């Protein structure tokens, strides 16, 4: 048998504790499957004495994750603290400099500093693995970077933020509004410390940017993700979508087009009976399309102790078995800086506007849309309440550019009280 | 850059041609992703001069696959001929003996000789990879053996024979009977040379036995798969299932129980709106359940040139990158010979019987079922045609053992004209 694989684990939140538990409980299985003993050398976390329900007495302790990352008796530094800067970045950098492999669940860090870290890992001859960073327990990085390596990937899509999906599905199920369910999710501990990471689509955008890089051989470009959160989704939108046979999902889409890389993460209407439409609560789904394989769909728990720890262990087992390849599937220097492209593919859109009770208000909206080349498929106006009438409409297929021009013009008029809500209808 | 990876490809059917095309068309991509050039040294197939739409002039030729497998200038022997014995077995054995790695799509061979081949590969220090053997383009072997390596797998399920699924979904869609659609599938070239491999559930059973071994660390035990084909499914069954909100799928289930390993491949009723129930045509789906990850669902094309070649290329890329692990995920000597177990978990069953027009016939059936402890949830008897009346019924939850006893007793009476059709109802 080979030498044991010695881990230094930084961060003992839900995921960190899950990883320790698996290593303790499945020790024999891991040895059988990797041919090596997987051991924990030492741990670093905020508080040493907190009871986390696992026995840590056999492991060393470091208050400073950077010190842990550098230890001579650590082969793999497992970063589970999170955060796009600070200790996570410092310690991963230190680990690579000290010649350690890295396993992390940190999507924010990789989305913002992926290129730098990939270059650093390559220079050091080390790997960074991050299955747990995207879609929890679903082995999607593995599918994309390894299983489908013979494909030119054409599109990646996914519902990858369980909290948003929880709020949206609960709105439909309970008839409660966004605010009430935001509070419920918060009480259940489903929201990040900065909730905007979840409901603003940022967390899901981070994940999408990593998948893009793997899929298209491009440098991670999180800033290039067209981001829209779920904060403006009203119960009315959900009900109206349901009436039409749709459900609203925070959907990410990345595809390489002739004009450049399109990346968007935004609430969309998807058919209620489609695999994406049927997703409940915290379940994630990723759809990968390749030129040879066609369409592959992967579904599973997107978060939680067990699923995320499972992903971390998958990476650890690969490293134990000696599997090594570049961070984004090809050498960092070959990743291209793709131009950013907005979707040019026309799609129908769902629009909601709040119209003032003025003569000719609706005509004005209709005429602006018509002038921009956006034609209306169906429209419904409701009664005025406090001088405001909700207008819901569905357009025929239109480009985002035409629609944006129309919406900007509508917003400048005095007939709406706020910017229209516009949701793309995806018939995936 | 490292040395090129030199392939010897045996078999130029759909999959073989697909593999050659990808290697020709995606050469740059493969080099970028693996750090090596992937080249074809030589090819072996039945007919050298047949036009297959690909230029083979740059490659060597061997009439005998065994000679190809042994060539000094071949690093990886890619077996795409199929067949559980004969040239496939002889050439793979020769390749391992000659120190070559092996990539194959041959489920039959591995299902019948997996343990021997795993031991041989291990002794030779070589790998056998077979992603293409199960569920076409879906990277399910990779998910099970690598991504979920930190899990104790509790259950694997799947719809893994596209031909059966094609026939069953077309029966529902067109209202044509089994025989007509069998002929249609045959004309379309969807059936194996021996159609019983498909419609008898054997092909799907081969696949299930491989997943079992990977999931539970057991020696491949294809003979332990309780097999039932779709040949006796009548249009009436499909319609009656649809009335109740179900669809009939050839479903494989493998799980480790306290009594041993349960493996079954049989037509089952699954909820029409479930992911399994929604599968159309040749699409495959595999469901994996692990103690940490929970449930993972993978869906994609189960056959065809592109998807299967994609899986073969995934294996080739892994080998090019230097990834090596035992054939069934752990050393061959540690794979256990699990006792075989029949499902003890009670389930409701759908039954169809052909009753003779005799007084008391139905009473006799009901009383036999009752005596065996099988209680009836609902029953419907149709008009007699030619003195035979179809009786359709759904039982309450019952064990397979109790049901089998009742069915055996019913078959012995003179009130039915043939053995009853019994389909388990799975509420997955």
CSV table of C-alpha atoms in Angstrom, one decimal, chain A:
chain,number,residue,atom,x,y,z
A,1,UNK,CA,0.0,0.0,0.0
A,2,UNK,CA,1.1,3.5,-0.8
A,3,UNK,CA,1.7,6.3,1.8
A,4,UNK,CA,-1.3,7.7,3.5
A,5,UNK,CA,-2.8,10.9,2.1
A,6,UNK,CA,-2.7,13.5,4.8
A,7,UNK,CA,-5.2,16.3,4.9
A,8,UNK,CA,-5.3,19.6,6.5
A,9,UNK,CA,-8.9,20.8,6.8
A,10,UNK,CA,-9.7,24.5,7.3
A,11,UNK,CA,-13.3,25.4,8.2
A,12,UNK,CA,-15.6,23.4,10.4
A,13,UNK,CA,-19.0,24.6,9.3
A,14,UNK,CA,-21.6,22.1,7.9
A,15,UNK,CA,-19.4,20.9,5.1
A,16,UNK,CA,-16.2,20.6,7.1
A,17,UNK,CA,-17.9,18.6,9.8
A,18,UNK,CA,-19.5,16.4,7.0
A,19,UNK,CA,-16.1,15.7,5.5
A,20,UNK,CA,-14.6,14.8,8.9
A,21,UNK,CA,-17.5,12.4,9.6
A,22,UNK,CA,-17.1,10.6,6.3
A,23,UNK,CA,-13.4,10.2,6.8
A,24,UNK,CA,-14.0,8.8,10.2
A,25,UNK,CA,-16.9,6.5,9.3
A,26,UNK,CA,-15.9,5.4,5.9
A,27,UNK,CA,-12.2,4.9,6.5
A,28,UNK,CA,-12.1,1.3,5.3
A,29,UNK,CA,-14.2,2.1,2.2
A,30,UNK,CA,-11.9,5.0,1.2
A,31,UNK,CA,-8.8,2.9,1.7
A,32,UNK,CA,-10.3,0.1,-0.4
A,33,UNK,CA,-11.2,2.5,-3.2
A,34,UNK,CA,-8.1,4.6,-3.3
A,35,UNK,CA,-5.5,2.1,-2.2
A,36,UNK,CA,-4.3,4.6,0.5
A,37,UNK,CA,-5.3,5.6,4.0
A,38,UNK,CA,-6.9,9.0,4.0
A,39,UNK,CA,-6.0,10.7,7.3
A,40,UNK,CA,-6.5,14.1,8.8
A,41,UNK,CA,-3.3,15.7,10.1
A,42,UNK,CA,-4.7,18.9,11.5
A,43,UNK,CA,-7.7,21.2,11.4
A,44,UNK,CA,-8.2,25.0,11.6
A,45,UNK,CA,-11.4,26.7,12.4
A,46,UNK,CA,-12.7,29.8,14.2
A,47,UNK,CA,-13.4,28.2,17.5
A,48,UNK,CA,-11.5,25.3,18.9
A,49,UNK,CA,-13.8,24.3,21.7
A,50,UNK,CA,-17.2,24.4,20.1
A,51,UNK,CA,-19.0,21.0,20.2
A,52,UNK,CA,-19.6,20.0,16.6
A,53,UNK,CA,-20.7,16.4,17.3
A,54,UNK,CA,-17.4,14.9,16.0
A,55,UNK,CA,-14.4,13.9,17.9
A,56,UNK,CA,-11.4,16.0,16.8
A,57,UNK,CA,-9.0,15.0,19.6
A,58,UNK,CA,-6.9,12.9,17.3
A,59,UNK,CA,-6.0,15.8,15.0
A,60,UNK,CA,-3.6,18.7,15.3
A,61,UNK,CA,-5.0,22.2,15.5
A,62,UNK,CA,-3.9,25.5,13.9
A,63,UNK,CA,-5.5,28.8,14.6
A,64,UNK,CA,-4.2,30.1,11.4
A,65,UNK,CA,-5.3,28.4,8.2
A,66,UNK,CA,-2.2,29.7,6.4
A,67,UNK,CA,0.0,27.8,9.0
A,68,UNK,CA,-2.1,24.7,8.4
A,69,UNK,CA,-1.7,25.0,4.6
A,70,UNK,CA,2.1,25.1,5.0
A,71,UNK,CA,2.5,22.2,7.3
A,72,UNK,CA,5.1,19.6,6.2
A,73,UNK,CA,2.8,16.8,7.3
A,74,UNK,CA,-0.1,17.9,5.1
A,75,UNK,CA,-0.4,16.7,1.5
A,76,UNK,CA,-3.7,18.2,0.6
A,77,UNK,CA,-5.1,21.4,1.9
A,78,UNK,CA,-8.9,21.3,2.1
A,79,UNK,CA,-10.3,24.8,2.2
A,80,UNK,CA,-13.9,24.9,3.5
A,81,UNK,CA,-14.1,28.3,5.0
A,82,UNK,CA,-15.5,30.2,2.0
A,83,UNK,CA,-15.1,33.9,1.2
A,84,UNK,CA,-13.6,35.3,-2.0
A,85,UNK,CA,-10.7,36.9,-0.3
A,86,UNK,CA,-9.1,37.0,3.2
A,87,UNK,CA,-8.0,33.7,4.8
A,88,UNK,CA,-9.3,31.5,2.0
A,89,UNK,CA,-7.3,33.1,-0.7
A,90,UNK,CA,-4.2,33.6,1.5
A,91,UNK,CA,-4.2,30.0,2.7
A,92,UNK,CA,-4.8,28.4,-0.7
A,93,UNK,CA,-2.0,30.6,-2.2
A,94,UNK,CA,0.2,29.5,0.7
A,95,UNK,CA,-0.7,25.8,0.1
A,96,UNK,CA,0.2,26.0,-3.6
A,97,UNK,CA,3.4,27.8,-2.8
A,98,UNK,CA,4.3,25.1,-0.3
A,99,UNK,CA,3.6,22.4,-2.9
A,100,UNK,CA,0.3,21.1,-1.6
A,101,UNK,CA,-2.7,20.0,-3.7
A,102,UNK,CA,-5.9,21.9,-2.9
A,103,UNK,CA,-9.5,20.8,-2.5
A,104,UNK,CA,-12.1,23.6,-2.0
A,105,UNK,CA,-15.8,24.3,-2.1
A,106,UNK,CA,-15.2,28.0,-2.6
A,107,UNK,CA,-17.0,29.1,-5.8
A,108,UNK,CA,-16.6,32.8,-5.0
A,109,UNK,CA,-12.9,32.6,-4.7
A,110,UNK,CA,-12.5,30.7,-7.9
A,111,UNK,CA,-15.0,32.8,-9.8
A,112,UNK,CA,-13.0,35.9,-8.9
A,113,UNK,CA,-9.4,34.7,-8.8
A,114,UNK,CA,-9.6,31.4,-10.8
A,115,UNK,CA,-7.2,32.4,-13.5
A,116,UNK,CA,-4.5,33.6,-11.1
A,117,UNK,CA,-5.0,30.4,-9.0
A,118,UNK,CA,-4.9,28.1,-12.0
A,119,UNK,CA,-1.6,29.7,-13.2
A,120,UNK,CA,-0.2,29.4,-9.7
A,121,UNK,CA,-1.2,25.8,-9.4
A,122,UNK,CA,0.3,25.0,-12.8
A,123,UNK,CA,3.5,26.7,-11.9
A,124,UNK,CA,3.7,24.7,-8.7
A,125,UNK,CA,2.7,21.5,-10.4
A,126,UNK,CA,-0.3,21.1,-8.1
A,127,UNK,CA,-4.0,20.6,-8.6
A,128,UNK,CA,-7.0,22.5,-7.3
A,129,UNK,CA,-10.2,20.5,-7.3
A,130,UNK,CA,-13.6,22.0,-6.5
A,131,UNK,CA,-16.4,19.6,-7.3
A,132,UNK,CA,-18.2,20.9,-4.1
A,133,UNK,CA,-18.2,24.5,-5.4
A,134,UNK,CA,-20.9,23.8,-8.0
A,135,UNK,CA,-24.3,22.1,-7.5
A,136,UNK,CA,-23.4,20.3,-4.2
A,137,UNK,CA,-23.4,16.6,-4.5
A,138,UNK,CA,-23.8,16.4,-8.3
A,139,UNK,CA,-20.5,15.4,-9.9
A,140,UNK,CA,-20.9,18.0,-12.6
A,141,UNK,CA,-17.3,19.3,-12.7
A,142,UNK,CA,-16.3,15.7,-13.2
A,143,UNK,CA,-18.8,15.1,-16.0
A,144,UNK,CA,-17.8,18.3,-17.8
A,145,UNK,CA,-14.0,18.2,-17.4
A,146,UNK,CA,-13.6,14.4,-17.6
A,147,UNK,CA,-16.5,12.3,-18.8
A,148,UNK,CA,-17.4,14.7,-21.7
A,149,UNK,CA,-13.7,15.6,-22.5
A,150,UNK,CA,-14.2,14.3,-26.1
A,151,UNK,CA,-17.0,16.9,-26.8
A,152,UNK,CA,-17.0,20.4,-27.9
A,153,UNK,CA,-19.5,21.7,-25.4
A,154,UNK,CA,-22.2,23.9,-26.9
A,155,UNK,CA,-24.3,24.9,-23.9
A,156,UNK,CA,-24.5,24.6,-20.2
A,157,UNK,CA,-27.6,25.4,-18.2
A,158,UNK,CA,-28.6,25.0,-14.6
A,159,UNK,CA,-30.6,25.8,-11.6
A,160,UNK,CA,-27.9,26.0,-9.1
A,161,UNK,CA,-29.0,28.0,-6.1
A,162,UNK,CA,-31.2,25.9,-3.8
A,163,UNK,CA,-32.2,28.9,-1.6
A,164,UNK,CA,-33.7,30.8,-4.6
A,165,UNK,CA,-35.5,27.7,-5.7
A,166,UNK,CA,-36.8,27.1,-2.2
A,167,UNK,CA,-38.2,30.6,-2.0
A,168,UNK,CA,-39.8,30.4,-5.5
A,169,UNK,CA,-41.3,27.0,-5.0
A,170,UNK,CA,-42.6,27.9,-1.6
A,171,UNK,CA,-44.2,31.1,-2.9
A,172,UNK,CA,-46.2,28.9,-5.3
A,173,UNK,CA,-47.0,26.3,-2.7
A,174,UNK,CA,-48.0,28.6,0.1
A,175,UNK,CA,-49.3,31.7,-1.7
A,176,UNK,CA,-47.0,33.8,0.5
A,177,UNK,CA,-45.1,36.7,-0.9
A,178,UNK,CA,-41.3,37.0,-1.5
A,179,UNK,CA,-40.6,38.9,1.7
A,180,UNK,CA,-42.3,36.3,3.9
A,181,UNK,CA,-40.4,33.5,2.3
A,182,UNK,CA,-37.2,35.4,2.4
A,183,UNK,CA,-37.6,35.6,6.1
A,184,UNK,CA,-38.5,31.9,6.4
A,185,UNK,CA,-35.4,30.9,4.4
A,186,UNK,CA,-33.4,33.2,6.6
A,187,UNK,CA,-34.8,31.6,9.8
A,188,UNK,CA,-34.0,28.1,8.4
A,189,UNK,CA,-30.4,29.2,7.9
A,190,UNK,CA,-30.6,28.8,4.1
A,191,UNK,CA,-29.3,32.3,3.3
A,192,UNK,CA,-25.6,33.3,3.1
A,193,UNK,CA,-24.4,35.9,5.6
A,194,UNK,CA,-24.9,38.4,2.8
A,195,UNK,CA,-28.3,37.3,1.4
A,196,UNK,CA,-27.7,39.1,-1.8
A,197,UNK,CA,-25.2,36.4,-2.7
A,198,UNK,CA,-28.2,34.0,-2.9
A,199,UNK,CA,-31.3,36.1,-3.9
A,200,UNK,CA,-29.2,38.4,-6.1
A,201,UNK,CA,-28.1,35.5,-8.2
A,202,UNK,CA,-24.4,36.1,-7.4
A,203,UNK,CA,-23.7,32.7,-5.9
A,204,UNK,CA,-25.3,30.9,-8.8
A,205,UNK,CA,-23.5,33.3,-11.2
A,206,UNK,CA,-20.2,32.3,-9.6
A,207,UNK,CA,-21.0,28.7,-10.3
A,208,UNK,CA,-22.0,29.3,-13.8
A,209,UNK,CA,-18.8,31.2,-14.5
A,210,UNK,CA,-16.8,28.1,-13.4
A,211,UNK,CA,-18.8,25.8,-15.6
A,212,UNK,CA,-18.3,28.2,-18.6
A,213,UNK,CA,-14.6,28.1,-18.2
A,214,UNK,CA,-14.6,24.3,-18.1
A,215,UNK,CA,-17.0,24.0,-21.0
A,216,UNK,CA,-15.5,26.5,-23.4
A,217,UNK,CA,-11.9,26.8,-22.4
A,218,UNK,CA,-12.3,30.4,-21.5
A,219,UNK,CA,-10.8,32.4,-18.6
A,220,UNK,CA,-13.3,32.6,-15.8
A,221,UNK,CA,-15.3,35.8,-16.4
A,222,UNK,CA,-17.8,36.2,-13.5
A,223,UNK,CA,-18.1,39.9,-14.4
A,224,UNK,CA,-19.4,38.8,-17.8
A,225,UNK,CA,-22.4,37.0,-16.3
A,226,UNK,CA,-25.5,39.0,-16.9
A,227,UNK,CA,-27.0,38.8,-13.4
A,228,UNK,CA,-30.5,39.3,-12.2
A,229,UNK,CA,-31.9,38.2,-8.9
A,230,UNK,CA,-35.3,37.0,-7.8
A,231,UNK,CA,-36.0,40.0,-5.5
A,232,UNK,CA,-38.6,41.5,-7.8
A,233,UNK,CA,-40.6,38.3,-8.5
A,234,UNK,CA,-44.1,38.8,-7.1
A,235,UNK,CA,-46.7,36.2,-6.2
A,236,UNK,CA,-48.6,37.5,-9.2
A,237,UNK,CA,-45.8,36.5,-11.6
A,238,UNK,CA,-45.7,33.0,-10.2
A,239,UNK,CA,-49.4,32.6,-10.4
A,240,UNK,CA,-49.6,34.0,-13.9
A,241,UNK,CA,-46.8,31.8,-15.0
A,242,UNK,CA,-48.6,28.8,-13.5
A,243,UNK,CA,-51.7,29.7,-15.4
A,244,UNK,CA,-49.8,29.5,-18.6
A,245,UNK,CA,-48.2,26.2,-17.7
A,246,UNK,CA,-44.8,27.6,-16.5
A,247,UNK,CA,-42.8,27.9,-13.3
A,248,UNK,CA,-40.2,30.5,-12.5
A,249,UNK,CA,-36.7,29.3,-11.9
A,250,UNK,CA,-33.4,31.2,-11.4
A,251,UNK,CA,-31.8,29.7,-14.5
A,252,UNK,CA,-28.2,30.0,-15.6
A,253,UNK,CA,-27.3,29.7,-19.3
A,254,UNK,CA,-23.8,29.7,-20.8
A,255,UNK,CA,-23.1,29.3,-24.5
A,256,UNK,CA,-20.4,30.1,-26.9
A,257,UNK,CA,-21.7,32.0,-29.9
A,258,UNK,CA,-20.1,33.5,-33.0
A,259,UNK,CA,-20.1,36.8,-31.3
A,260,UNK,CA,-18.6,35.7,-28.0
A,261,UNK,CA,-19.5,34.0,-24.7
A,262,UNK,CA,-23.0,34.4,-23.5
A,263,UNK,CA,-23.5,34.0,-19.7
A,264,UNK,CA,-26.7,34.8,-18.0
A,265,UNK,CA,-28.2,34.0,-14.6
A,266,UNK,CA,-31.8,35.3,-14.3
A,267,UNK,CA,-35.3,34.2,-13.3
A,268,UNK,CA,-36.9,32.6,-16.3
A,269,UNK,CA,-40.2,30.9,-17.1
A,270,UNK,CA,-39.7,27.2,-17.9
A,271,UNK,CA,-42.5,24.7,-18.8
A,272,UNK,CA,-43.9,23.3,-15.5
A,273,UNK,CA,-43.7,19.7,-16.7
A,274,UNK,CA,-40.1,20.0,-17.9
A,275,UNK,CA,-37.3,18.5,-15.8
A,276,UNK,CA,-36.2,22.1,-14.8
A,277,UNK,CA,-39.8,23.1,-14.1
A,278,UNK,CA,-40.3,20.1,-11.8
A,279,UNK,CA,-37.4,20.9,-9.5
A,280,UNK,CA,-38.5,21.4,-5.9
A,281,UNK,CA,-36.8,23.1,-3.1
A,282,UNK,CA,-33.1,22.8,-2.7
A,283,UNK,CA,-32.6,20.4,-5.6
A,284,UNK,CA,-30.2,21.5,-8.3
A,285,UNK,CA,-30.1,20.5,-12.0
A,286,UNK,CA,-27.4,21.0,-14.6
A,287,UNK,CA,-27.9,20.4,-18.3
A,288,UNK,CA,-24.9,20.0,-20.5
A,289,UNK,CA,-25.0,19.8,-24.3
A,290,UNK,CA,-22.1,18.6,-26.3
A,291,UNK,CA,-21.6,18.0,-30.0
A,292,UNK,CA,-21.2,14.2,-29.6
A,293,UNK,CA,-23.1,13.4,-26.5
A,294,UNK,CA,-26.2,15.5,-27.1
A,295,UNK,CA,-27.9,16.5,-23.9
A,296,UNK,CA,-27.0,15.2,-20.5
A,297,UNK,CA,-29.1,16.2,-17.4
A,298,UNK,CA,-27.8,15.8,-13.9
A,299,UNK,CA,-29.9,16.3,-10.8
A,300,UNK,CA,-29.3,16.1,-7.1
A,301,UNK,CA,-29.1,18.0,-3.8
A,302,UNK,CA,-27.4,21.3,-4.3
A,303,UNK,CA,-26.3,21.9,-0.8
A,304,UNK,CA,-26.2,20.4,2.7
A,305,UNK,CA,-23.7,18.5,4.8
A,306,UNK,CA,-23.9,15.1,3.2
A,307,UNK,CA,-24.0,16.1,-0.5
A,308,UNK,CA,-21.4,18.8,-0.3
A,309,UNK,CA,-19.1,16.6,1.7
A,310,UNK,CA,-19.6,13.8,-0.8
A,311,UNK,CA,-18.3,16.1,-3.5
A,312,UNK,CA,-15.2,17.0,-1.4
A,313,UNK,CA,-14.5,13.4,-0.8
A,314,UNK,CA,-14.8,12.6,-4.6
A,315,UNK,CA,-12.0,15.1,-5.2
A,316,UNK,CA,-9.9,13.8,-2.3
A,317,UNK,CA,-10.3,10.2,-3.7
A,318,UNK,CA,-9.2,11.4,-7.1
A,319,UNK,CA,-6.1,13.0,-5.7
A,320,UNK,CA,-5.4,9.9,-3.6
A,321,UNK,CA,-5.6,7.8,-6.7
A,322,UNK,CA,-3.2,10.1,-8.4
A,323,UNK,CA,-5.5,11.9,-10.9
A,324,UNK,CA,-4.1,15.2,-12.0
A,325,UNK,CA,-5.1,17.7,-14.6
A,326,UNK,CA,-5.3,21.5,-15.0
A,327,UNK,CA,-7.7,23.5,-12.9
A,328,UNK,CA,-10.0,24.3,-15.7
A,329,UNK,CA,-9.4,21.2,-17.7
A,330,UNK,CA,-6.7,22.6,-19.9
A,331,UNK,CA,-3.4,24.6,-19.3
A,332,UNK,CA,-4.1,28.0,-17.8
A,333,UNK,CA,-2.2,29.7,-20.5
A,334,UNK,CA,-4.5,28.2,-23.2
A,335,UNK,CA,-7.7,29.6,-21.7
A,336,UNK,CA,-9.0,32.3,-23.9
A,337,UNK,CA,-10.4,35.7,-22.9
A,338,UNK,CA,-13.7,35.5,-24.9
A,339,UNK,CA,-15.6,38.6,-25.8
A,340,UNK,CA,-18.9,39.0,-23.9
A,341,UNK,CA,-22.0,38.5,-25.9
A,342,UNK,CA,-25.7,39.2,-25.1
A,343,UNK,CA,-28.1,36.6,-26.2
A,344,UNK,CA,-29.1,37.2,-29.9
A,345,UNK,CA,-31.4,34.3,-30.0
A,346,UNK,CA,-35.0,35.6,-29.9
A,347,UNK,CA,-37.2,34.3,-27.2
A,348,UNK,CA,-40.7,35.1,-25.9
A,349,UNK,CA,-40.7,37.2,-22.7
A,350,UNK,CA,-43.2,37.6,-19.9
A,351,UNK,CA,-43.6,41.2,-18.8
A,352,UNK,CA,-45.3,42.8,-15.8
A,353,UNK,CA,-45.8,46.5,-15.6
A,354,UNK,CA,-47.6,48.8,-13.1
A,355,UNK,CA,-49.6,51.2,-15.1
A,356,UNK,CA,-50.9,54.5,-13.8
A,357,UNK,CA,-54.6,55.2,-14.2
A,358,UNK,CA,-54.2,57.6,-17.1
A,359,UNK,CA,-56.1,57.8,-20.4
A,360,UNK,CA,-54.1,56.1,-23.2
A,361,UNK,CA,-51.6,54.5,-20.8
A,362,UNK,CA,-52.0,51.1,-22.2
A,363,UNK,CA,-51.9,52.4,-25.8
A,364,UNK,CA,-48.6,54.1,-25.1
A,365,UNK,CA,-47.1,50.9,-23.8
A,366,UNK,CA,-48.4,49.0,-26.8
A,367,UNK,CA,-47.1,51.5,-29.3
A,368,UNK,CA,-43.6,51.7,-27.7
A,369,UNK,CA,-43.4,47.9,-27.9
A,370,UNK,CA,-44.6,47.9,-31.5
A,371,UNK,CA,-42.1,50.6,-32.5
A,372,UNK,CA,-39.3,48.5,-31.0
A,373,UNK,CA,-40.4,45.5,-33.0
A,374,UNK,CA,-41.7,43.6,-30.0
A,375,UNK,CA,-45.1,42.1,-30.8
A,376,UNK,CA,-47.6,41.1,-28.1
A,377,UNK,CA,-48.8,37.5,-27.9
A,378,UNK,CA,-51.2,38.0,-25.1
A,379,UNK,CA,-52.0,40.7,-22.6
A,380,UNK,CA,-54.1,41.0,-19.4
A,381,UNK,CA,-54.8,44.1,-17.5
A,382,UNK,CA,-56.2,44.0,-14.0
A,383,UNK,CA,-58.3,46.5,-12.0
A,384,UNK,CA,-56.7,49.6,-10.7
A,385,UNK,CA,-55.8,49.5,-7.1
A,386,UNK,CA,-54.7,52.9,-5.6
A,387,UNK,CA,-54.5,54.2,-9.2
A,388,UNK,CA,-52.2,51.4,-10.3
A,389,UNK,CA,-53.1,48.6,-12.6
A,390,UNK,CA,-50.9,45.6,-13.1
A,391,UNK,CA,-50.5,44.7,-16.8
A,392,UNK,CA,-49.2,41.2,-17.6
A,393,UNK,CA,-48.2,40.4,-21.1
A,394,UNK,CA,-46.3,37.8,-23.1
A,395,UNK,CA,-44.4,38.8,-26.2
A,396,UNK,CA,-43.8,36.9,-29.3
A,397,UNK,CA,-40.2,36.0,-29.8
A,398,UNK,CA,-38.0,39.0,-29.6
A,399,UNK,CA,-34.3,39.7,-29.1
A,400,UNK,CA,-33.1,40.9,-25.7
A,401,UNK,CA,-31.7,44.0,-27.4
A,402,UNK,CA,-35.1,45.0,-28.9
A,403,UNK,CA,-36.8,44.3,-25.7
A,404,UNK,CA,-34.3,46.2,-23.6
A,405,UNK,CA,-34.8,49.2,-25.9
A,406,UNK,CA,-38.5,49.0,-25.5
A,407,UNK,CA,-38.4,48.6,-21.7
A,408,UNK,CA,-36.0,51.6,-21.4
A,409,UNK,CA,-38.4,53.7,-23.4
A,410,UNK,CA,-41.4,52.6,-21.3
A,411,UNK,CA,-39.5,53.3,-18.1
A,412,UNK,CA,-39.0,56.9,-19.3
A,413,UNK,CA,-42.7,57.6,-19.8
A,414,UNK,CA,-44.9,58.7,-17.0
A,415,UNK,CA,-47.4,55.8,-17.4
A,416,UNK,CA,-45.5,53.2,-15.3
A,417,UNK,CA,-44.7,53.5,-11.6
A,418,UNK,CA,-41.6,51.3,-11.7
A,419,UNK,CA,-39.3,49.5,-14.1
A,420,UNK,CA,-41.1,46.6,-15.8
A,421,UNK,CA,-40.3,43.1,-14.7
A,422,UNK,CA,-39.2,41.1,-17.7
A,423,UNK,CA,-38.6,37.3,-17.6
A,424,UNK,CA,-37.4,35.2,-20.5
A,425,UNK,CA,-39.5,32.2,-21.4
A,426,UNK,CA,-37.2,29.2,-22.0
A,427,UNK,CA,-38.7,26.2,-23.7
A,428,UNK,CA,-36.0,23.8,-22.7
